[in-house]
C-alpha cells in the first residue's frame, strides 16, 4: 500500500529532520520502501521548509507526493498551501498554537499543541518529536518501536528528552496503536 506524507512549516521547526526520521523508521526498522524529497524557501531566515515522504510495501515507481494521505502543517502557510491537495479522508495534523483551521469543515483535522508540550519539557526544538509521536499513534505509518529506534539512533545524547516528547505526542492520539 502506498502512503504519501507532506510535512510543512517554518525553517527551524525540524520539518526536514522529522521527514528523515519517518523515512529511517520505515525503511531501516519496518523494512518498507521509502523515499523523501525536501524543499526550502529562498529566504535565509523565516522561510518555509517541506518534507515529502512516500512509503510503500512495494518498489516506489513515482517518488513525488501528489495527494497527501497525511499532512502535517506546523505553520499557517503550511496549512493554507496544502490542505486542498488532501482528500477528505486524509489525516491532517496542525500545530494548535499556530494554525487556524476554522474555515475548513470537510477534513479530519487534529490540532496538536506540540510547541506548548515542547516548552513544558524545556526545549522547543522537540516539538517535531511530539508531532511524530502523535503521527505514529494516529496513522501507524511506522511502528512505535521503529520510530523510537530511529529517534534514539539519531539523537543518542538526547534520548530521554526525545522519548518524553514522543510519548507525550503519542498519548494525545484518540486511537493509539494496540
Short mmCIF file of N, CA and C in Angstrom, two decimals, residues 13-166:
data_model
loop_
_atom_site.label_atom_id
_atom_site.label_comp_id
_atom_site.label_asym_id
_atom_site.label_seq_id
_atom_site.Cartn_x
_atom_site.Cartn_y
_atom_site.Cartn_z
N UNK A 13 11.88 24.50 12.60
CA UNK A 13 10.90 23.68 13.33
C UNK A 13 11.19 22.19 13.25
N UNK A 14 12.23 21.80 12.56
CA UNK A 14 12.58 20.39 12.48
C UNK A 14 11.77 19.60 11.49
N UNK A 15 11.24 20.27 10.48
CA UNK A 15 10.42 19.61 9.47
C UNK A 15 11.24 18.58 8.69
N UNK A 16 12.39 18.99 8.20
CA UNK A 16 13.24 18.09 7.41
C UNK A 16 13.71 16.92 8.28
N UNK A 17 14.11 17.22 9.51
CA UNK A 17 14.54 16.17 10.42
C UNK A 17 13.41 15.17 10.66
N UNK A 18 12.20 15.65 10.87
CA UNK A 18 11.05 14.75 11.06
C UNK A 18 10.85 13.86 9.84
N UNK A 19 11.01 14.43 8.65
CA UNK A 19 10.89 13.64 7.43
C UNK A 19 11.94 12.55 7.36
N UNK A 20 13.18 12.90 7.70
CA UNK A 20 14.25 11.89 7.72
C UNK A 20 13.94 10.79 8.73
N UNK A 21 13.45 11.17 9.90
CA UNK A 21 13.14 10.17 10.93
C UNK A 21 12.03 9.22 10.48
N UNK A 22 11.02 9.74 9.81
CA UNK A 22 9.96 8.87 9.28
C UNK A 22 10.57 7.89 8.27
N UNK A 23 11.35 8.41 7.35
CA UNK A 23 11.98 7.56 6.34
C UNK A 23 12.87 6.50 6.94
N UNK A 24 13.68 6.88 7.93
CA UNK A 24 14.57 5.92 8.59
C UNK A 24 13.78 4.87 9.35
N UNK A 25 12.74 5.29 10.06
CA UNK A 25 11.92 4.33 10.82
C UNK A 25 11.30 3.30 9.88
N UNK A 26 10.73 3.79 8.80
CA UNK A 26 10.02 2.92 7.86
C UNK A 26 10.99 2.00 7.11
N UNK A 27 12.07 2.57 6.58
CA UNK A 27 12.95 1.76 5.72
C UNK A 27 13.93 0.90 6.51
N UNK A 28 14.53 1.44 7.56
CA UNK A 28 15.55 0.68 8.28
C UNK A 28 14.98 -0.26 9.33
N UNK A 29 13.86 0.10 9.92
CA UNK A 29 13.33 -0.69 11.03
C UNK A 29 12.07 -1.47 10.68
N UNK A 30 11.18 -0.89 9.89
CA UNK A 30 9.97 -1.61 9.48
C UNK A 30 10.14 -2.32 8.14
N UNK A 31 11.27 -2.10 7.49
CA UNK A 31 11.63 -2.79 6.25
C UNK A 31 10.64 -2.57 5.10
N UNK A 32 10.18 -1.33 4.96
CA UNK A 32 9.35 -0.96 3.81
C UNK A 32 10.16 -0.04 2.92
N UNK A 33 9.63 0.25 1.78
CA UNK A 33 10.27 1.19 0.86
C UNK A 33 9.88 2.61 1.27
N UNK A 34 10.83 3.53 1.18
CA UNK A 34 10.55 4.94 1.49
C UNK A 34 11.47 5.83 0.68
N UNK A 35 10.92 6.95 0.25
CA UNK A 35 11.72 7.96 -0.44
C UNK A 35 11.26 9.32 0.08
N UNK A 36 12.22 10.23 0.23
CA UNK A 36 11.88 11.56 0.73
C UNK A 36 12.48 12.62 -0.18
N UNK A 37 11.70 13.66 -0.41
CA UNK A 37 12.22 14.84 -1.09
C UNK A 37 12.02 16.01 -0.14
N UNK A 38 12.88 17.00 -0.24
CA UNK A 38 12.78 18.16 0.62
C UNK A 38 12.90 19.43 -0.20
N UNK A 39 12.29 20.47 0.30
CA UNK A 39 12.30 21.75 -0.41
C UNK A 39 12.31 22.86 0.63
N UNK A 40 12.89 24.00 0.25
CA UNK A 40 13.02 25.14 1.14
C UNK A 40 12.66 26.40 0.39
N UNK A 41 12.25 27.42 1.13
CA UNK A 41 12.05 28.73 0.52
C UNK A 41 13.43 29.36 0.28
N UNK A 42 13.50 30.37 -0.55
CA UNK A 42 14.79 31.00 -0.82
C UNK A 42 15.28 31.92 0.30
N UNK A 43 14.48 32.13 1.32
CA UNK A 43 14.86 33.03 2.41
C UNK A 43 15.83 32.35 3.37
N UNK A 44 16.79 33.11 3.85
CA UNK A 44 17.77 32.56 4.79
C UNK A 44 17.12 32.29 6.14
N UNK A 45 16.31 33.24 6.63
CA UNK A 45 15.59 33.03 7.88
C UNK A 45 14.11 33.32 7.67
N UNK A 46 13.28 32.64 8.42
CA UNK A 46 11.84 32.89 8.36
C UNK A 46 11.12 32.25 7.19
N UNK A 47 11.81 31.48 6.40
CA UNK A 47 11.18 30.85 5.25
C UNK A 47 10.58 29.50 5.60
N UNK A 48 9.88 28.92 4.64
CA UNK A 48 9.23 27.63 4.85
C UNK A 48 10.18 26.49 4.51
N UNK A 49 9.85 25.33 5.02
CA UNK A 49 10.55 24.10 4.63
C UNK A 49 9.50 23.00 4.51
N UNK A 50 9.78 22.06 3.63
CA UNK A 50 8.82 20.99 3.36
C UNK A 50 9.56 19.67 3.16
N UNK A 51 8.99 18.62 3.72
CA UNK A 51 9.49 17.26 3.51
C UNK A 51 8.33 16.42 2.99
N UNK A 52 8.53 15.76 1.88
CA UNK A 52 7.55 14.84 1.31
C UNK A 52 8.11 13.43 1.39
N UNK A 53 7.32 12.52 1.93
CA UNK A 53 7.75 11.14 2.09
C UNK A 53 6.73 10.22 1.43
N UNK A 54 7.22 9.30 0.61
CA UNK A 54 6.37 8.27 0.01
C UNK A 54 6.80 6.95 0.63
N UNK A 55 5.84 6.18 1.10
CA UNK A 55 6.08 4.89 1.74
C UNK A 55 5.27 3.84 1.00
N UNK A 56 5.88 2.66 0.81
CA UNK A 56 5.16 1.59 0.13
C UNK A 56 5.69 0.23 0.56
N UNK A 57 4.83 -0.77 0.46
CA UNK A 57 5.24 -2.15 0.68
C UNK A 57 5.98 -2.69 -0.54
N UNK A 58 5.82 -2.01 -1.67
CA UNK A 58 6.44 -2.43 -2.93
C UNK A 58 7.43 -1.37 -3.41
N UNK A 59 8.13 -1.65 -4.47
CA UNK A 59 9.03 -0.66 -5.06
C UNK A 59 8.25 0.60 -5.40
N UNK A 60 8.88 1.74 -5.20
CA UNK A 60 8.24 3.03 -5.47
C UNK A 60 8.61 3.45 -6.88
N UNK A 61 7.60 3.55 -7.74
CA UNK A 61 7.86 3.90 -9.14
C UNK A 61 7.75 5.40 -9.40
N UNK A 62 7.11 6.13 -8.50
CA UNK A 62 6.98 7.58 -8.65
C UNK A 62 7.26 8.20 -7.29
N UNK A 63 8.36 8.93 -7.15
CA UNK A 63 8.81 9.36 -5.82
C UNK A 63 8.21 10.65 -5.29
N UNK A 64 7.28 11.25 -5.99
CA UNK A 64 6.75 12.54 -5.56
C UNK A 64 5.37 12.41 -4.93
N UNK A 65 5.08 13.31 -3.99
CA UNK A 65 3.77 13.36 -3.35
C UNK A 65 2.85 14.21 -4.21
N UNK A 66 1.72 13.65 -4.60
CA UNK A 66 0.77 14.42 -5.40
C UNK A 66 -0.53 14.68 -4.64
N UNK A 67 -0.94 13.73 -3.79
CA UNK A 67 -2.16 13.90 -2.99
C UNK A 67 -1.89 13.29 -1.62
N UNK A 68 -1.44 14.10 -0.68
CA UNK A 68 -1.02 13.55 0.62
C UNK A 68 -2.15 12.83 1.36
N UNK A 69 -1.83 11.64 1.85
CA UNK A 69 -2.73 10.92 2.75
C UNK A 69 -2.65 11.53 4.15
N UNK A 70 -1.48 12.09 4.43
CA UNK A 70 -1.22 12.73 5.72
C UNK A 70 -0.55 14.07 5.46
N UNK A 71 -1.08 15.10 6.08
CA UNK A 71 -0.48 16.44 6.03
C UNK A 71 -0.19 16.88 7.45
N UNK A 72 1.05 17.28 7.69
CA UNK A 72 1.42 17.90 8.96
C UNK A 72 1.79 19.34 8.64
N UNK A 73 1.05 20.28 9.22
CA UNK A 73 1.30 21.70 8.99
C UNK A 73 1.67 22.35 10.32
N UNK A 74 2.90 22.82 10.40
CA UNK A 74 3.39 23.47 11.62
C UNK A 74 3.33 24.99 11.51
N UNK A 75 2.76 25.49 10.41
CA UNK A 75 2.59 26.94 10.22
C UNK A 75 1.29 27.17 9.45
N UNK A 76 0.78 28.39 9.53
CA UNK A 76 -0.45 28.72 8.82
C UNK A 76 -0.27 28.57 7.32
N UNK A 77 0.84 29.07 6.79
CA UNK A 77 1.10 28.92 5.36
C UNK A 77 1.20 27.45 4.96
N UNK A 78 1.82 26.64 5.81
CA UNK A 78 1.91 25.21 5.52
C UNK A 78 0.54 24.57 5.38
N UNK A 79 -0.39 25.00 6.19
CA UNK A 79 -1.77 24.50 6.09
C UNK A 79 -2.47 25.09 4.88
N UNK A 80 -2.45 26.42 4.76
CA UNK A 80 -3.17 27.09 3.67
C UNK A 80 -2.70 26.62 2.29
N UNK A 81 -1.41 26.37 2.15
CA UNK A 81 -0.85 25.98 0.85
C UNK A 81 -1.14 24.53 0.48
N UNK A 82 -1.52 23.70 1.44
CA UNK A 82 -1.57 22.27 1.18
C UNK A 82 -2.87 21.55 1.49
N UNK A 83 -3.75 22.10 2.30
CA UNK A 83 -4.90 21.31 2.73
C UNK A 83 -5.80 20.92 1.58
N UNK A 84 -5.91 21.76 0.56
CA UNK A 84 -6.79 21.43 -0.56
C UNK A 84 -6.25 20.27 -1.40
N UNK A 85 -4.97 19.98 -1.29
CA UNK A 85 -4.38 18.84 -2.02
C UNK A 85 -4.72 17.51 -1.36
N UNK A 86 -5.20 17.56 -0.11
CA UNK A 86 -5.54 16.32 0.59
C UNK A 86 -6.95 15.87 0.22
N UNK A 87 -7.19 14.59 0.34
CA UNK A 87 -8.53 14.04 0.13
C UNK A 87 -9.34 14.22 1.41
N UNK A 88 -10.67 14.20 1.31
CA UNK A 88 -11.49 14.34 2.53
C UNK A 88 -11.19 13.29 3.61
N UNK A 89 -10.70 12.12 3.22
CA UNK A 89 -10.38 11.10 4.22
C UNK A 89 -8.93 11.12 4.67
N UNK A 90 -8.18 12.13 4.26
CA UNK A 90 -6.79 12.28 4.69
C UNK A 90 -6.72 12.68 6.15
N UNK A 91 -5.58 12.41 6.76
CA UNK A 91 -5.31 12.86 8.12
C UNK A 91 -4.54 14.16 8.04
N UNK A 92 -5.05 15.19 8.71
CA UNK A 92 -4.39 16.50 8.74
C UNK A 92 -4.06 16.82 10.18
N UNK A 93 -2.78 17.05 10.44
CA UNK A 93 -2.29 17.38 11.78
C UNK A 93 -1.70 18.78 11.72
N UNK A 94 -2.13 19.64 12.64
CA UNK A 94 -1.63 21.01 12.66
C UNK A 94 -1.11 21.36 14.05
N UNK A 95 -0.22 22.34 14.09
CA UNK A 95 0.25 22.89 15.37
C UNK A 95 -0.87 23.76 15.93
N UNK A 96 -1.39 23.37 17.08
CA UNK A 96 -2.57 24.02 17.66
C UNK A 96 -2.37 25.51 17.93
N UNK A 97 -1.17 25.90 18.31
CA UNK A 97 -0.93 27.30 18.66
C UNK A 97 -0.64 28.21 17.49
N UNK A 98 -0.46 27.66 16.30
CA UNK A 98 -0.05 28.47 15.15
C UNK A 98 -0.98 28.39 13.95
N UNK A 99 -1.86 27.41 13.91
CA UNK A 99 -2.64 27.18 12.69
C UNK A 99 -4.14 27.27 13.00
N UNK A 100 -4.83 28.12 12.25
CA UNK A 100 -6.28 28.27 12.35
C UNK A 100 -6.91 27.49 11.20
N UNK A 101 -7.75 26.52 11.54
CA UNK A 101 -8.39 25.68 10.53
C UNK A 101 -9.90 25.87 10.50
N UNK A 102 -10.41 26.92 11.12
CA UNK A 102 -11.86 27.12 11.26
C UNK A 102 -12.62 27.12 9.94
N UNK A 103 -12.00 27.59 8.88
CA UNK A 103 -12.70 27.70 7.59
C UNK A 103 -12.88 26.34 6.90
N UNK A 104 -12.18 25.32 7.36
CA UNK A 104 -12.21 24.01 6.70
C UNK A 104 -13.12 23.07 7.50
N UNK A 105 -14.15 22.59 6.85
CA UNK A 105 -15.14 21.74 7.53
C UNK A 105 -15.14 20.29 7.03
N UNK A 106 -14.50 20.01 5.90
CA UNK A 106 -14.62 18.68 5.31
C UNK A 106 -13.34 17.85 5.42
N UNK A 107 -12.54 18.10 6.44
CA UNK A 107 -11.33 17.32 6.66
C UNK A 107 -11.27 16.87 8.12
N UNK A 108 -10.62 15.75 8.34
CA UNK A 108 -10.36 15.25 9.69
C UNK A 108 -9.07 15.95 10.15
N UNK A 109 -9.22 16.94 11.01
CA UNK A 109 -8.08 17.75 11.43
C UNK A 109 -7.81 17.54 12.92
N UNK A 110 -6.55 17.29 13.24
CA UNK A 110 -6.11 17.14 14.62
C UNK A 110 -5.20 18.31 14.96
N UNK A 111 -5.58 19.09 15.96
CA UNK A 111 -4.75 20.20 16.42
C UNK A 111 -3.92 19.71 17.61
N UNK A 112 -2.62 19.67 17.43
CA UNK A 112 -1.70 19.14 18.44
C UNK A 112 -0.90 20.30 19.03
N UNK A 113 -0.92 20.47 20.35
CA UNK A 113 -0.16 21.55 20.98
C UNK A 113 1.32 21.19 21.16
N UNK A 114 1.97 20.87 20.07
CA UNK A 114 3.36 20.38 20.11
C UNK A 114 4.32 21.41 20.70
N UNK A 115 4.18 22.66 20.30
CA UNK A 115 5.09 23.69 20.83
C UNK A 115 4.90 23.88 22.33
N UNK A 116 3.66 23.87 22.80
CA UNK A 116 3.40 24.02 24.24
C UNK A 116 4.01 22.86 25.02
N UNK A 117 3.83 21.66 24.51
CA UNK A 117 4.39 20.48 25.18
C UNK A 117 5.91 20.56 25.18
N UNK A 118 6.49 20.93 24.05
CA UNK A 118 7.95 21.05 23.97
C UNK A 118 8.47 22.09 24.96
N UNK A 119 7.76 23.20 25.10
CA UNK A 119 8.16 24.22 26.07
C UNK A 119 8.05 23.68 27.50
N UNK A 120 7.02 22.90 27.79
CA UNK A 120 6.89 22.27 29.11
C UNK A 120 8.08 21.36 29.40
N UNK A 121 8.56 20.70 28.36
CA UNK A 121 9.70 19.80 28.51
C UNK A 121 11.03 20.55 28.55
N UNK A 122 10.98 21.85 28.28
CA UNK A 122 12.18 22.68 28.40
C UNK A 122 12.95 22.91 27.12
N UNK A 123 12.50 22.38 25.99
CA UNK A 123 13.21 22.54 24.71
C UNK A 123 12.21 22.63 23.57
N UNK A 124 12.06 23.83 23.00
CA UNK A 124 11.13 24.00 21.88
C UNK A 124 11.50 23.13 20.68
N UNK A 125 12.78 22.76 20.58
CA UNK A 125 13.23 22.01 19.41
C UNK A 125 12.64 20.60 19.33
N UNK A 126 12.01 20.11 20.40
CA UNK A 126 11.43 18.76 20.33
C UNK A 126 9.96 18.78 19.92
N UNK A 127 9.46 19.92 19.48
CA UNK A 127 8.06 19.97 19.00
C UNK A 127 7.85 18.99 17.86
N UNK A 128 8.85 18.84 16.98
CA UNK A 128 8.71 17.90 15.88
C UNK A 128 8.61 16.45 16.38
N UNK A 129 9.26 16.15 17.47
CA UNK A 129 9.20 14.79 18.03
C UNK A 129 7.83 14.55 18.66
N UNK A 130 7.26 15.58 19.29
CA UNK A 130 5.89 15.47 19.81
C UNK A 130 4.94 15.11 18.66
N UNK A 131 5.08 15.82 17.55
CA UNK A 131 4.24 15.56 16.38
C UNK A 131 4.46 14.15 15.85
N UNK A 132 5.71 13.70 15.83
CA UNK A 132 5.98 12.33 15.36
C UNK A 132 5.30 11.29 16.26
N UNK A 133 5.27 11.54 17.55
CA UNK A 133 4.57 10.64 18.45
C UNK A 133 3.09 10.56 18.12
N UNK A 134 2.48 11.73 17.93
CA UNK A 134 1.06 11.77 17.57
C UNK A 134 0.82 11.10 16.22
N UNK A 135 1.64 11.43 15.24
CA UNK A 135 1.52 10.87 13.90
C UNK A 135 1.64 9.35 13.93
N UNK A 136 2.58 8.84 14.68
CA UNK A 136 2.78 7.39 14.77
C UNK A 136 1.56 6.70 15.36
N UNK A 137 1.02 7.25 16.44
CA UNK A 137 -0.14 6.63 17.09
C UNK A 137 -1.40 6.74 16.23
N UNK A 138 -1.55 7.86 15.55
CA UNK A 138 -2.78 8.12 14.80
C UNK A 138 -2.81 7.42 13.45
N UNK A 139 -1.69 7.43 12.75
CA UNK A 139 -1.68 6.94 11.37
C UNK A 139 -1.05 5.56 11.21
N UNK A 140 -0.23 5.17 12.16
CA UNK A 140 0.52 3.91 12.08
C UNK A 140 1.37 3.82 10.81
N UNK A 141 1.91 4.96 10.37
CA UNK A 141 2.77 4.94 9.17
C UNK A 141 4.04 4.16 9.46
N UNK A 142 4.46 4.15 10.71
CA UNK A 142 5.59 3.33 11.15
C UNK A 142 5.19 2.74 12.49
N UNK A 143 5.83 1.65 12.85
CA UNK A 143 5.55 1.08 14.17
C UNK A 143 6.16 1.99 15.24
N UNK A 144 5.60 1.93 16.41
CA UNK A 144 6.13 2.73 17.52
C UNK A 144 7.60 2.38 17.77
N UNK A 145 7.90 1.10 17.76
CA UNK A 145 9.27 0.65 18.02
C UNK A 145 10.23 1.19 16.97
N UNK A 146 9.80 1.19 15.71
CA UNK A 146 10.66 1.68 14.63
C UNK A 146 10.93 3.18 14.77
N UNK A 147 9.89 3.94 15.08
CA UNK A 147 10.06 5.38 15.22
C UNK A 147 10.95 5.71 16.41
N UNK A 148 10.73 5.03 17.53
CA UNK A 148 11.57 5.26 18.70
C UNK A 148 13.03 4.90 18.41
N UNK A 149 13.24 3.81 17.70
CA UNK A 149 14.61 3.40 17.36
C UNK A 149 15.28 4.43 16.46
N UNK A 150 14.56 4.94 15.49
CA UNK A 150 15.13 5.95 14.59
C UNK A 150 15.51 7.21 15.36
N UNK A 151 14.67 7.63 16.29
CA UNK A 151 14.94 8.84 17.07
C UNK A 151 16.16 8.64 17.97
N UNK A 152 16.21 7.53 18.68
CA UNK A 152 17.32 7.27 19.60
C UNK A 152 18.63 7.09 18.84
N UNK A 153 18.58 6.46 17.68
CA UNK A 153 19.79 6.27 16.88
C UNK A 153 20.34 7.61 16.41
N UNK A 154 19.47 8.51 16.01
CA UNK A 154 19.91 9.81 15.51
C UNK A 154 20.35 10.73 16.64
N UNK A 155 19.70 10.64 17.79
CA UNK A 155 19.98 11.56 18.91
C UNK A 155 20.22 10.79 20.21
N UNK A 156 21.30 10.01 20.28
CA UNK A 156 21.52 9.21 21.49
C UNK A 156 21.73 10.05 22.76
N UNK A 157 22.35 11.22 22.64
CA UNK A 157 22.60 12.05 23.83
C UNK A 157 21.33 12.70 24.36
N UNK A 158 20.33 12.85 23.53
CA UNK A 158 19.06 13.45 23.95
C UNK A 158 17.94 12.41 23.96
N UNK A 159 18.31 11.16 24.15
CA UNK A 159 17.33 10.07 24.06
C UNK A 159 16.19 10.23 25.06
N UNK A 160 16.48 10.58 26.29
CA UNK A 160 15.43 10.67 27.31
C UNK A 160 14.46 11.82 27.01
N UNK A 161 14.98 12.98 26.66
CA UNK A 161 14.12 14.11 26.33
C UNK A 161 13.24 13.79 25.12
N UNK A 162 13.84 13.20 24.09
CA UNK A 162 13.08 12.84 22.89
C UNK A 162 12.05 11.76 23.19
N UNK A 163 12.39 10.84 24.06
CA UNK A 163 11.43 9.79 24.44
C UNK A 163 10.22 10.41 25.15
N UNK A 164 10.49 11.37 26.03
CA UNK A 164 9.39 12.05 26.72
C UNK A 164 8.51 12.81 25.72
N UNK A 165 9.14 13.52 24.79
CA UNK A 165 8.39 14.27 23.77
C UNK A 165 7.56 13.33 22.92
N UNK A 166 8.16 12.24 22.48
CA UNK A 166 7.45 11.26 21.66
C UNK A 166 6.26 10.68 22.43
#
